[in-house]
């Protein structure tokens, strides 16, 4: 069965600094998707970034980028120039072609002014 | 490790029928949530539930939806009269007191014909 592990329950970063959130996963599939979702206090799940496993190039969205290591089954999220609005829970998730999605337990990110 | 359990894993129903999706959270969970993901789209927040009442709900959560936790264990999502557009994966999540982590269930796939 697929699993997603986020080993950092909480992290803090100084405003304007860079922070990396870790995520590892386990699957026997070769074709899948990986996601990072942000959950602010509003409880909405905001899709931050999406990576297709067959693409070697790391996905980027403005200040957000990933380091996707398929062989190591690692999918970390880097947030550059951290802003106060980045404070939230971040969930790493694995999705397969049947739209099954598995979430990690989340990492709470604090931004220090 | 304790899990959030959802049943059924897949339900097929006719349009207009009532559907109940069930979730058994971890025993110390106090906060409960339902999310859904329509095929190929992002995860959307539906409702949060605390102290036996809805604490927050989204625009999606209209009069056709209801939640309850009648026996202090199962947390259910009812769709009164299903529509084709209700076809989605529905995720239950729970959170313990003071916990930073949100634990998701494996999801219930609803197919409305």
mmCIF file with all atom_site columns, C-alpha atoms in Angstrom:
data_model
loop_
_atom_site.group_PDB
_atom_site.id
_atom_site.type_symbol
_atom_site.label_atom_id
_atom_site.label_alt_id
_atom_site.label_comp_id
_atom_site.label_asym_id
_atom_site.label_entity_id
_atom_site.label_seq_id
_atom_site.pdbx_PDB_ins_code
_atom_site.Cartn_x
_atom_site.Cartn_y
_atom_site.Cartn_z
_atom_site.occupancy
_atom_site.B_iso_or_equiv
_atom_site.pdbx_formal_charge
_atom_site.auth_seq_id
_atom_site.auth_comp_id
_atom_site.auth_asym_id
_atom_site.auth_atom_id
_atom_site.pdbx_PDB_model_num
ATOM 1   C CA . UNK A 1 1   ? 0.000   0.000  0.000   1.00 0.00 ? 1   UNK A CA 1
ATOM 2   C CA . UNK A 1 2   ? 1.121   3.520  -0.663  1.00 0.00 ? 2   UNK A CA 1
ATOM 3   C CA . UNK A 1 3   ? 2.208   5.697  2.238   1.00 0.00 ? 3   UNK A CA 1
ATOM 4   C CA . UNK A 1 4   ? 3.208   9.319  2.634   1.00 0.00 ? 4   UNK A CA 1
ATOM 5   C CA . UNK A 1 5   ? 5.452   10.443 5.467   1.00 0.00 ? 5   UNK A CA 1
ATOM 6   C CA . UNK A 1 6   ? 6.091   13.963 6.660   1.00 0.00 ? 6   UNK A CA 1
ATOM 7   C CA . UNK A 1 7   ? 8.645   13.702 9.415   1.00 0.00 ? 7   UNK A CA 1
ATOM 8   C CA . UNK A 1 8   ? 8.478   17.320 10.586  1.00 0.00 ? 8   UNK A CA 1
ATOM 9   C CA . UNK A 1 9   ? 5.291   18.082 12.548  1.00 0.00 ? 9   UNK A CA 1
ATOM 10  C CA . UNK A 1 10  ? 6.328   21.720 12.958  1.00 0.00 ? 10  UNK A CA 1
ATOM 11  C CA . UNK A 1 11  ? 8.870   24.066 11.476  1.00 0.00 ? 11  UNK A CA 1
ATOM 12  C CA . UNK A 1 12  ? 9.737   27.716 11.875  1.00 0.00 ? 12  UNK A CA 1
ATOM 13  C CA . UNK A 1 13  ? 11.495  30.073 9.520   1.00 0.00 ? 13  UNK A CA 1
ATOM 14  C CA . UNK A 1 14  ? 12.431  33.714 9.651   1.00 0.00 ? 14  UNK A CA 1
ATOM 15  C CA . UNK A 1 15  ? 10.562  35.975 7.276   1.00 0.00 ? 15  UNK A CA 1
ATOM 16  C CA . UNK A 1 16  ? 12.377  36.347 3.937   1.00 0.00 ? 16  UNK A CA 1
ATOM 17  C CA . UNK A 1 17  ? 14.403  33.197 4.558   1.00 0.00 ? 17  UNK A CA 1
ATOM 18  C CA . UNK A 1 18  ? 14.136  29.870 2.740   1.00 0.00 ? 18  UNK A CA 1
ATOM 19  C CA . UNK A 1 19  ? 12.631  26.745 4.257   1.00 0.00 ? 19  UNK A CA 1
ATOM 20  C CA . UNK A 1 20  ? 12.372  23.169 3.025   1.00 0.00 ? 20  UNK A CA 1
ATOM 21  C CA . UNK A 1 21  ? 9.598   20.803 4.065   1.00 0.00 ? 21  UNK A CA 1
ATOM 22  C CA . UNK A 1 22  ? 10.328  17.100 3.749   1.00 0.00 ? 22  UNK A CA 1
ATOM 23  C CA . UNK A 1 23  ? 8.129   14.387 2.348   1.00 0.00 ? 23  UNK A CA 1
ATOM 24  C CA . UNK A 1 24  ? 8.836   10.785 1.509   1.00 0.00 ? 24  UNK A CA 1
ATOM 25  C CA . UNK A 1 25  ? 6.459   8.273  0.034   1.00 0.00 ? 25  UNK A CA 1
ATOM 26  C CA . UNK A 1 26  ? 6.296   4.636  -0.800  1.00 0.00 ? 26  UNK A CA 1
ATOM 27  C CA . UNK A 1 27  ? 4.715   3.092  -3.859  1.00 0.00 ? 27  UNK A CA 1
ATOM 28  C CA . UNK A 1 28  ? 5.293   0.300  -6.311  1.00 0.00 ? 28  UNK A CA 1
ATOM 29  C CA . UNK A 1 29  ? 3.710   2.281  -9.121  1.00 0.00 ? 29  UNK A CA 1
ATOM 30  C CA . UNK A 1 30  ? 5.743   4.101  -11.747 1.00 0.00 ? 30  UNK A CA 1
ATOM 31  C CA . UNK A 1 31  ? 3.069   6.529  -12.891 1.00 0.00 ? 31  UNK A CA 1
ATOM 32  C CA . UNK A 1 32  ? 1.626   8.810  -10.237 1.00 0.00 ? 32  UNK A CA 1
ATOM 33  C CA . UNK A 1 33  ? 1.314   12.388 -9.075  1.00 0.00 ? 33  UNK A CA 1
ATOM 34  C CA . UNK A 1 34  ? 2.631   14.210 -6.062  1.00 0.00 ? 34  UNK A CA 1
ATOM 35  C CA . UNK A 1 35  ? 1.170   17.317 -4.518  1.00 0.00 ? 35  UNK A CA 1
ATOM 36  C CA . UNK A 1 36  ? 1.776   19.888 -1.871  1.00 0.00 ? 36  UNK A CA 1
ATOM 37  C CA . UNK A 1 37  ? -1.325  21.430 -0.367  1.00 0.00 ? 37  UNK A CA 1
ATOM 38  C CA . UNK A 1 38  ? -1.450  24.426 1.941   1.00 0.00 ? 38  UNK A CA 1
ATOM 39  C CA . UNK A 1 39  ? -4.127  24.620 4.582   1.00 0.00 ? 39  UNK A CA 1
ATOM 40  C CA . UNK A 1 40  ? -4.478  28.053 6.197   1.00 0.00 ? 40  UNK A CA 1
ATOM 41  C CA . UNK A 1 41  ? -6.731  28.587 9.238   1.00 0.00 ? 41  UNK A CA 1
ATOM 42  C CA . UNK A 1 42  ? -9.708  28.808 6.873   1.00 0.00 ? 42  UNK A CA 1
ATOM 43  C CA . UNK A 1 43  ? -9.374  25.024 6.405   1.00 0.00 ? 43  UNK A CA 1
ATOM 44  C CA . UNK A 1 44  ? -9.464  25.339 2.657   1.00 0.00 ? 44  UNK A CA 1
ATOM 45  C CA . UNK A 1 45  ? -6.968  23.115 0.902   1.00 0.00 ? 45  UNK A CA 1
ATOM 46  C CA . UNK A 1 46  ? -4.958  25.205 -1.530  1.00 0.00 ? 46  UNK A CA 1
ATOM 47  C CA . UNK A 1 47  ? -2.982  23.373 -4.151  1.00 0.00 ? 47  UNK A CA 1
ATOM 48  C CA . UNK A 1 48  ? 0.544   24.752 -4.021  1.00 0.00 ? 48  UNK A CA 1
ATOM 49  C CA . UNK A 1 49  ? 2.325   22.588 -6.510  1.00 0.00 ? 49  UNK A CA 1
ATOM 50  C CA . UNK A 1 50  ? 1.833   19.418 -8.517  1.00 0.00 ? 50  UNK A CA 1
ATOM 51  C CA . UNK A 1 51  ? 4.425   17.056 -9.936  1.00 0.00 ? 51  UNK A CA 1
ATOM 52  C CA . UNK A 1 52  ? 3.917   14.250 -12.419 1.00 0.00 ? 52  UNK A CA 1
ATOM 53  C CA . UNK A 1 53  ? 6.180   11.336 -11.686 1.00 0.00 ? 53  UNK A CA 1
ATOM 54  C CA . UNK A 1 54  ? 7.209   10.802 -15.313 1.00 0.00 ? 54  UNK A CA 1
ATOM 55  C CA . UNK A 1 55  ? 8.556   14.337 -15.523 1.00 0.00 ? 55  UNK A CA 1
ATOM 56  C CA . UNK A 1 56  ? 12.127  14.646 -14.335 1.00 0.00 ? 56  UNK A CA 1
ATOM 57  C CA . UNK A 1 57  ? 12.039  18.408 -14.193 1.00 0.00 ? 57  UNK A CA 1
ATOM 58  C CA . UNK A 1 58  ? 11.142  19.759 -10.777 1.00 0.00 ? 58  UNK A CA 1
ATOM 59  C CA . UNK A 1 59  ? 7.892   21.729 -10.678 1.00 0.00 ? 59  UNK A CA 1
ATOM 60  C CA . UNK A 1 60  ? 8.032   25.373 -9.651  1.00 0.00 ? 60  UNK A CA 1
ATOM 61  C CA . UNK A 1 61  ? 5.370   27.949 -8.867  1.00 0.00 ? 61  UNK A CA 1
ATOM 62  C CA . UNK A 1 62  ? 6.776   31.368 -8.114  1.00 0.00 ? 62  UNK A CA 1
ATOM 63  C CA . UNK A 1 63  ? 8.465   31.112 -4.690  1.00 0.00 ? 63  UNK A CA 1
ATOM 64  C CA . UNK A 1 64  ? 7.561   27.434 -4.333  1.00 0.00 ? 64  UNK A CA 1
ATOM 65  C CA . UNK A 1 65  ? 9.633   24.662 -5.833  1.00 0.00 ? 65  UNK A CA 1
ATOM 66  C CA . UNK A 1 66  ? 10.086  20.976 -5.254  1.00 0.00 ? 66  UNK A CA 1
ATOM 67  C CA . UNK A 1 67  ? 13.018  18.632 -5.188  1.00 0.00 ? 67  UNK A CA 1
ATOM 68  C CA . UNK A 1 68  ? 11.628  15.446 -6.663  1.00 0.00 ? 68  UNK A CA 1
ATOM 69  C CA . UNK A 1 69  ? 13.896  12.432 -6.266  1.00 0.00 ? 69  UNK A CA 1
ATOM 70  C CA . UNK A 1 70  ? 12.005  9.538  -7.798  1.00 0.00 ? 70  UNK A CA 1
ATOM 71  C CA . UNK A 1 71  ? 14.504  6.836  -6.971  1.00 0.00 ? 71  UNK A CA 1
ATOM 72  C CA . UNK A 1 72  ? 14.686  7.962  -3.360  1.00 0.00 ? 72  UNK A CA 1
ATOM 73  C CA . UNK A 1 73  ? 10.906  8.524  -3.269  1.00 0.00 ? 73  UNK A CA 1
ATOM 74  C CA . UNK A 1 74  ? 11.407  11.970 -1.866  1.00 0.00 ? 74  UNK A CA 1
ATOM 75  C CA . UNK A 1 75  ? 9.386   15.087 -2.646  1.00 0.00 ? 75  UNK A CA 1
ATOM 76  C CA . UNK A 1 76  ? 10.453  18.111 -0.625  1.00 0.00 ? 76  UNK A CA 1
ATOM 77  C CA . UNK A 1 77  ? 8.964   21.585 -0.897  1.00 0.00 ? 77  UNK A CA 1
ATOM 78  C CA . UNK A 1 78  ? 11.162  24.650 -0.839  1.00 0.00 ? 78  UNK A CA 1
ATOM 79  C CA . UNK A 1 79  ? 9.661   28.012 -0.025  1.00 0.00 ? 79  UNK A CA 1
ATOM 80  C CA . UNK A 1 80  ? 11.905  30.930 -0.881  1.00 0.00 ? 80  UNK A CA 1
ATOM 81  C CA . UNK A 1 81  ? 11.611  34.443 0.523   1.00 0.00 ? 81  UNK A CA 1
ATOM 82  C CA . UNK A 1 82  ? 9.128   33.273 3.170   1.00 0.00 ? 82  UNK A CA 1
ATOM 83  C CA . UNK A 1 83  ? 6.228   35.602 3.855   1.00 0.00 ? 83  UNK A CA 1
ATOM 84  C CA . UNK A 1 84  ? 3.894   35.870 6.814   1.00 0.00 ? 84  UNK A CA 1
ATOM 85  C CA . UNK A 1 85  ? 1.064   34.613 4.620   1.00 0.00 ? 85  UNK A CA 1
ATOM 86  C CA . UNK A 1 86  ? 2.902   31.356 4.102   1.00 0.00 ? 86  UNK A CA 1
ATOM 87  C CA . UNK A 1 87  ? 2.140   30.330 7.685   1.00 0.00 ? 87  UNK A CA 1
ATOM 88  C CA . UNK A 1 88  ? -0.128  27.280 7.440   1.00 0.00 ? 88  UNK A CA 1
ATOM 89  C CA . UNK A 1 89  ? -0.298  23.516 7.566   1.00 0.00 ? 89  UNK A CA 1
ATOM 90  C CA . UNK A 1 90  ? 1.335   21.935 4.544   1.00 0.00 ? 90  UNK A CA 1
ATOM 91  C CA . UNK A 1 91  ? 0.279   18.506 3.362   1.00 0.00 ? 91  UNK A CA 1
ATOM 92  C CA . UNK A 1 92  ? 2.204   16.328 1.020   1.00 0.00 ? 92  UNK A CA 1
ATOM 93  C CA . UNK A 1 93  ? 0.002   13.970 -0.976  1.00 0.00 ? 93  UNK A CA 1
ATOM 94  C CA . UNK A 1 94  ? 0.371   11.089 -3.405  1.00 0.00 ? 94  UNK A CA 1
ATOM 95  C CA . UNK A 1 95  ? -2.151  10.467 -6.148  1.00 0.00 ? 95  UNK A CA 1
ATOM 96  C CA . UNK A 1 96  ? -2.479  7.640  -8.625  1.00 0.00 ? 96  UNK A CA 1
ATOM 97  C CA . UNK A 1 97  ? -4.123  7.424  -12.040 1.00 0.00 ? 97  UNK A CA 1
ATOM 98  C CA . UNK A 1 98  ? -7.367  6.257  -10.481 1.00 0.00 ? 98  UNK A CA 1
ATOM 99  C CA . UNK A 1 99  ? -7.530  9.507  -8.552  1.00 0.00 ? 99  UNK A CA 1
ATOM 100 C CA . UNK A 1 100 ? -6.800  7.807  -5.256  1.00 0.00 ? 100 UNK A CA 1
ATOM 101 C CA . UNK A 1 101 ? -5.028  10.293 -3.037  1.00 0.00 ? 101 UNK A CA 1
ATOM 102 C CA . UNK A 1 102 ? -3.132  9.711  0.170   1.00 0.00 ? 102 UNK A CA 1
ATOM 103 C CA . UNK A 1 103 ? -2.150  12.535 2.479   1.00 0.00 ? 103 UNK A CA 1
ATOM 104 C CA . UNK A 1 104 ? 0.744   12.860 4.862   1.00 0.00 ? 104 UNK A CA 1
ATOM 105 C CA . UNK A 1 105 ? 0.067   14.039 8.381   1.00 0.00 ? 105 UNK A CA 1
ATOM 106 C CA . UNK A 1 106 ? 1.107   17.584 7.678   1.00 0.00 ? 106 UNK A CA 1
ATOM 107 C CA . UNK A 1 107 ? 3.780   20.040 8.735   1.00 0.00 ? 107 UNK A CA 1
ATOM 108 C CA . UNK A 1 108 ? 2.811   23.233 10.504  1.00 0.00 ? 108 UNK A CA 1
ATOM 109 C CA . UNK A 1 109 ? 4.936   26.101 9.266   1.00 0.00 ? 109 UNK A CA 1
ATOM 110 C CA . UNK A 1 110 ? 5.456   29.178 11.422  1.00 0.00 ? 110 UNK A CA 1
ATOM 111 C CA . UNK A 1 111 ? 6.859   32.357 9.934   1.00 0.00 ? 111 UNK A CA 1
ATOM 112 C CA . UNK A 1 112 ? 8.794   34.503 12.388  1.00 0.00 ? 112 UNK A CA 1
ATOM 113 C CA . UNK A 1 113 ? 8.719   38.254 11.741  1.00 0.00 ? 113 UNK A CA 1
ATOM 114 C CA . UNK B 2 1   ? -0.653  3.473  14.242  1.00 0.00 ? 1   UNK B CA 1
ATOM 115 C CA . UNK B 2 2   ? -4.293  4.552  14.682  1.00 0.00 ? 2   UNK B CA 1
ATOM 116 C CA . UNK B 2 3   ? -6.154  5.299  11.486  1.00 0.00 ? 3   UNK B CA 1
ATOM 117 C CA . UNK B 2 4   ? -9.195  7.174  10.321  1.00 0.00 ? 4   UNK B CA 1
ATOM 118 C CA . UNK B 2 5   ? -11.440 4.612  8.674   1.00 0.00 ? 5   UNK B CA 1
ATOM 119 C CA . UNK B 2 6   ? -13.925 5.418  5.938   1.00 0.00 ? 6   UNK B CA 1
ATOM 120 C CA . UNK B 2 7   ? -16.704 3.285  4.530   1.00 0.00 ? 7   UNK B CA 1
ATOM 121 C CA . UNK B 2 8   ? -17.674 2.443  1.902   1.00 0.00 ? 8   UNK B CA 1
ATOM 122 C CA . UNK B 2 9   ? -14.536 2.642  -0.163  1.00 0.00 ? 9   UNK B CA 1
ATOM 123 C CA . UNK B 2 10  ? -16.667 2.942  -3.288  1.00 0.00 ? 10  UNK B CA 1
ATOM 124 C CA . UNK B 2 11  ? -20.364 3.541  -3.728  1.00 0.00 ? 11  UNK B CA 1
ATOM 125 C CA . UNK B 2 12  ? -22.331 3.724  -6.943  1.00 0.00 ? 12  UNK B CA 1
ATOM 126 C CA . UNK B 2 13  ? -25.761 5.303  -6.750  1.00 0.00 ? 13  UNK B CA 1
ATOM 127 C CA . UNK B 2 14  ? -28.507 6.629  -8.955  1.00 0.00 ? 14  UNK B CA 1
ATOM 128 C CA . UNK B 2 15  ? -29.101 10.345 -9.242  1.00 0.00 ? 15  UNK B CA 1
ATOM 129 C CA . UNK B 2 16  ? -31.620 11.509 -6.662  1.00 0.00 ? 16  UNK B CA 1
ATOM 130 C CA . UNK B 2 17  ? -30.786 8.809  -4.143  1.00 0.00 ? 17  UNK B CA 1
ATOM 131 C CA . UNK B 2 18  ? -29.593 9.478  -0.630  1.00 0.00 ? 18  UNK B CA 1
ATOM 132 C CA . UNK B 2 19  ? -26.045 8.523  0.274   1.00 0.00 ? 19  UNK B CA 1
ATOM 133 C CA . UNK B 2 20  ? -24.381 8.253  3.662   1.00 0.00 ? 20  UNK B CA 1
ATOM 134 C CA . UNK B 2 21  ? -20.620 8.155  3.918   1.00 0.00 ? 21  UNK B CA 1
ATOM 135 C CA . UNK B 2 22  ? -19.169 7.022  7.203   1.00 0.00 ? 22  UNK B CA 1
ATOM 136 C CA . UNK B 2 23  ? -15.986 7.863  9.013   1.00 0.00 ? 23  UNK B CA 1
ATOM 137 C CA . UNK B 2 24  ? -14.544 6.472  12.218  1.00 0.00 ? 24  UNK B CA 1
ATOM 138 C CA . UNK B 2 25  ? -11.972 8.921  13.560  1.00 0.00 ? 25  UNK B CA 1
ATOM 139 C CA . UNK B 2 26  ? -9.196  8.128  15.995  1.00 0.00 ? 26  UNK B CA 1
ATOM 140 C CA . UNK B 2 27  ? -10.550 7.921  19.523  1.00 0.00 ? 27  UNK B CA 1
ATOM 141 C CA . UNK B 2 28  ? -9.045  11.173 20.848  1.00 0.00 ? 28  UNK B CA 1
ATOM 142 C CA . UNK B 2 29  ? -10.079 13.261 17.865  1.00 0.00 ? 29  UNK B CA 1
ATOM 143 C CA . UNK B 2 30  ? -12.229 16.283 18.671  1.00 0.00 ? 30  UNK B CA 1
ATOM 144 C CA . UNK B 2 31  ? -12.293 18.104 15.357  1.00 0.00 ? 31  UNK B CA 1
ATOM 145 C CA . UNK B 2 32  ? -13.664 16.502 12.221  1.00 0.00 ? 32  UNK B CA 1
ATOM 146 C CA . UNK B 2 33  ? -13.688 17.482 8.590   1.00 0.00 ? 33  UNK B CA 1
ATOM 147 C CA . UNK B 2 34  ? -15.026 16.430 5.240   1.00 0.00 ? 34  UNK B CA 1
ATOM 148 C CA . UNK B 2 35  ? -13.237 17.250 2.006   1.00 0.00 ? 35  UNK B CA 1
ATOM 149 C CA . UNK B 2 36  ? -13.899 16.144 -1.526  1.00 0.00 ? 36  UNK B CA 1
ATOM 150 C CA . UNK B 2 37  ? -11.990 15.860 -4.746  1.00 0.00 ? 37  UNK B CA 1
ATOM 151 C CA . UNK B 2 38  ? -13.823 15.779 -8.047  1.00 0.00 ? 38  UNK B CA 1
ATOM 152 C CA . UNK B 2 39  ? -11.953 13.706 -10.607 1.00 0.00 ? 39  UNK B CA 1
ATOM 153 C CA . UNK B 2 40  ? -8.937  15.593 -11.870 1.00 0.00 ? 40  UNK B CA 1
ATOM 154 C CA . UNK B 2 41  ? -9.573  18.645 -9.731  1.00 0.00 ? 41  UNK B CA 1
ATOM 155 C CA . UNK B 2 42  ? -8.185  19.920 -6.464  1.00 0.00 ? 42  UNK B CA 1
ATOM 156 C CA . UNK B 2 43  ? -9.235  18.918 -2.976  1.00 0.00 ? 43  UNK B CA 1
ATOM 157 C CA . UNK B 2 44  ? -12.067 21.121 -1.648  1.00 0.00 ? 44  UNK B CA 1
ATOM 158 C CA . UNK B 2 45  ? -13.139 21.780 1.909   1.00 0.00 ? 45  UNK B CA 1
ATOM 159 C CA . UNK B 2 46  ? -16.748 20.934 2.716   1.00 0.00 ? 46  UNK B CA 1
ATOM 160 C CA . UNK B 2 47  ? -17.317 21.231 6.444   1.00 0.00 ? 47  UNK B CA 1
ATOM 161 C CA . UNK B 2 48  ? -15.723 21.165 9.874   1.00 0.00 ? 48  UNK B CA 1
ATOM 162 C CA . UNK B 2 49  ? -17.394 19.813 12.988  1.00 0.00 ? 49  UNK B CA 1
ATOM 163 C CA . UNK B 2 50  ? -16.618 20.332 16.646  1.00 0.00 ? 50  UNK B CA 1
ATOM 164 C CA . UNK B 2 51  ? -18.499 19.763 19.855  1.00 0.00 ? 51  UNK B CA 1
ATOM 165 C CA . UNK B 2 52  ? -21.385 18.189 17.977  1.00 0.00 ? 52  UNK B CA 1
ATOM 166 C CA . UNK B 2 53  ? -22.024 21.084 15.701  1.00 0.00 ? 53  UNK B CA 1
ATOM 167 C CA . UNK B 2 54  ? -20.803 22.512 12.421  1.00 0.00 ? 54  UNK B CA 1
ATOM 168 C CA . UNK B 2 55  ? -18.083 25.070 13.040  1.00 0.00 ? 55  UNK B CA 1
ATOM 169 C CA . UNK B 2 56  ? -17.469 26.041 9.451   1.00 0.00 ? 56  UNK B CA 1
ATOM 170 C CA . UNK B 2 57  ? -18.794 25.112 6.018   1.00 0.00 ? 57  UNK B CA 1
ATOM 171 C CA . UNK B 2 58  ? -18.033 26.020 2.448   1.00 0.00 ? 58  UNK B CA 1
ATOM 172 C CA . UNK B 2 59  ? -20.338 27.162 -0.336  1.00 0.00 ? 59  UNK B CA 1
ATOM 173 C CA . UNK B 2 60  ? -20.362 23.604 -1.632  1.00 0.00 ? 60  UNK B CA 1
ATOM 174 C CA . UNK B 2 61  ? -22.010 22.398 1.578   1.00 0.00 ? 61  UNK B CA 1
ATOM 175 C CA . UNK B 2 62  ? -25.589 23.350 0.722   1.00 0.00 ? 62  UNK B CA 1
ATOM 176 C CA . UNK B 2 63  ? -28.905 22.068 2.041   1.00 0.00 ? 63  UNK B CA 1
ATOM 177 C CA . UNK B 2 64  ? -28.385 18.739 0.332   1.00 0.00 ? 64  UNK B CA 1
ATOM 178 C CA . UNK B 2 65  ? -25.513 17.967 2.684   1.00 0.00 ? 65  UNK B CA 1
ATOM 179 C CA . UNK B 2 66  ? -25.601 17.220 6.379   1.00 0.00 ? 66  UNK B CA 1
ATOM 180 C CA . UNK B 2 67  ? -23.199 15.829 8.946   1.00 0.00 ? 67  UNK B CA 1
ATOM 181 C CA . UNK B 2 68  ? -23.675 14.234 12.294  1.00 0.00 ? 68  UNK B CA 1
ATOM 182 C CA . UNK B 2 69  ? -21.923 12.224 14.922  1.00 0.00 ? 69  UNK B CA 1
ATOM 183 C CA . UNK B 2 70  ? -24.850 10.477 16.555  1.00 0.00 ? 70  UNK B CA 1
ATOM 184 C CA . UNK B 2 71  ? -23.092 7.930  18.705  1.00 0.00 ? 71  UNK B CA 1
ATOM 185 C CA . UNK B 2 72  ? -19.908 9.779  19.566  1.00 0.00 ? 72  UNK B CA 1
ATOM 186 C CA . UNK B 2 73  ? -17.975 7.536  17.246  1.00 0.00 ? 73  UNK B CA 1
ATOM 187 C CA . UNK B 2 74  ? -19.067 7.523  13.615  1.00 0.00 ? 74  UNK B CA 1
ATOM 188 C CA . UNK B 2 75  ? -18.937 10.842 11.801  1.00 0.00 ? 75  UNK B CA 1
ATOM 189 C CA . UNK B 2 76  ? -21.248 10.745 8.799   1.00 0.00 ? 76  UNK B CA 1
ATOM 190 C CA . UNK B 2 77  ? -21.775 12.831 5.707   1.00 0.00 ? 77  UNK B CA 1
ATOM 191 C CA . UNK B 2 78  ? -25.215 12.554 4.153   1.00 0.00 ? 78  UNK B CA 1
ATOM 192 C CA . UNK B 2 79  ? -26.122 13.720 0.701   1.00 0.00 ? 79  UNK B CA 1
ATOM 193 C CA . UNK B 2 80  ? -29.874 13.885 0.572   1.00 0.00 ? 80  UNK B CA 1
ATOM 194 C CA . UNK B 2 81  ? -30.526 13.762 -3.160  1.00 0.00 ? 81  UNK B CA 1
ATOM 195 C CA . UNK B 2 82  ? -27.397 13.085 -5.149  1.00 0.00 ? 82  UNK B CA 1
ATOM 196 C CA . UNK B 2 83  ? -26.577 14.889 -8.355  1.00 0.00 ? 83  UNK B CA 1
ATOM 197 C CA . UNK B 2 84  ? -24.207 13.832 -11.103 1.00 0.00 ? 84  UNK B CA 1
ATOM 198 C CA . UNK B 2 85  ? -21.762 16.527 -9.997  1.00 0.00 ? 85  UNK B CA 1
ATOM 199 C CA . UNK B 2 86  ? -21.520 14.971 -6.536  1.00 0.00 ? 86  UNK B CA 1
ATOM 200 C CA . UNK B 2 87  ? -19.376 12.222 -8.037  1.00 0.00 ? 87  UNK B CA 1
ATOM 201 C CA . UNK B 2 88  ? -16.044 12.593 -6.278  1.00 0.00 ? 88  UNK B CA 1
ATOM 202 C CA . UNK B 2 89  ? -13.700 11.186 -3.687  1.00 0.00 ? 89  UNK B CA 1
ATOM 203 C CA . UNK B 2 90  ? -14.806 12.218 -0.211  1.00 0.00 ? 90  UNK B CA 1
ATOM 204 C CA . UNK B 2 91  ? -12.197 12.433 2.504   1.00 0.00 ? 91  UNK B CA 1
ATOM 205 C CA . UNK B 2 92  ? -12.799 12.492 6.214   1.00 0.00 ? 92  UNK B CA 1
ATOM 206 C CA . UNK B 2 93  ? -10.140 13.949 8.504   1.00 0.00 ? 93  UNK B CA 1
ATOM 207 C CA . UNK B 2 94  ? -9.766  14.203 12.238  1.00 0.00 ? 94  UNK B CA 1
ATOM 208 C CA . UNK B 2 95  ? -7.667  16.196 14.649  1.00 0.00 ? 95  UNK B CA 1
ATOM 209 C CA . UNK B 2 96  ? -6.937  15.668 18.315  1.00 0.00 ? 96  UNK B CA 1
ATOM 210 C CA . UNK B 2 97  ? -6.810  18.320 21.052  1.00 0.00 ? 97  UNK B CA 1
ATOM 211 C CA . UNK B 2 98  ? -3.923  20.707 20.559  1.00 0.00 ? 98  UNK B CA 1
ATOM 212 C CA . UNK B 2 99  ? -2.599  18.517 17.789  1.00 0.00 ? 99  UNK B CA 1
ATOM 213 C CA . UNK B 2 100 ? -0.820  19.915 14.809  1.00 0.00 ? 100 UNK B CA 1
ATOM 214 C CA . UNK B 2 101 ? -1.588  16.974 12.634  1.00 0.00 ? 101 UNK B CA 1
ATOM 215 C CA . UNK B 2 102 ? -4.686  16.293 10.619  1.00 0.00 ? 102 UNK B CA 1
ATOM 216 C CA . UNK B 2 103 ? -5.199  12.624 9.898   1.00 0.00 ? 103 UNK B CA 1
ATOM 217 C CA . UNK B 2 104 ? -7.019  11.799 6.699   1.00 0.00 ? 104 UNK B CA 1
ATOM 218 C CA . UNK B 2 105 ? -8.939  8.673  5.898   1.00 0.00 ? 105 UNK B CA 1
ATOM 219 C CA . UNK B 2 106 ? -8.375  6.756  2.678   1.00 0.00 ? 106 UNK B CA 1
ATOM 220 C CA . UNK B 2 107 ? -11.452 8.275  1.082   1.00 0.00 ? 107 UNK B CA 1
ATOM 221 C CA . UNK B 2 108 ? -14.813 7.092  -0.213  1.00 0.00 ? 108 UNK B CA 1
ATOM 222 C CA . UNK B 2 109 ? -15.367 7.205  -3.921  1.00 0.00 ? 109 UNK B CA 1
ATOM 223 C CA . UNK B 2 110 ? -18.901 8.193  -4.863  1.00 0.00 ? 110 UNK B CA 1
ATOM 224 C CA . UNK B 2 111 ? -20.154 7.607  -8.374  1.00 0.00 ? 111 UNK B CA 1
ATOM 225 C CA . UNK B 2 112 ? -23.540 9.064  -9.261  1.00 0.00 ? 112 UNK B CA 1
ATOM 226 C CA . UNK B 2 113 ? -25.174 7.689  -12.395 1.00 0.00 ? 113 UNK B CA 1
#
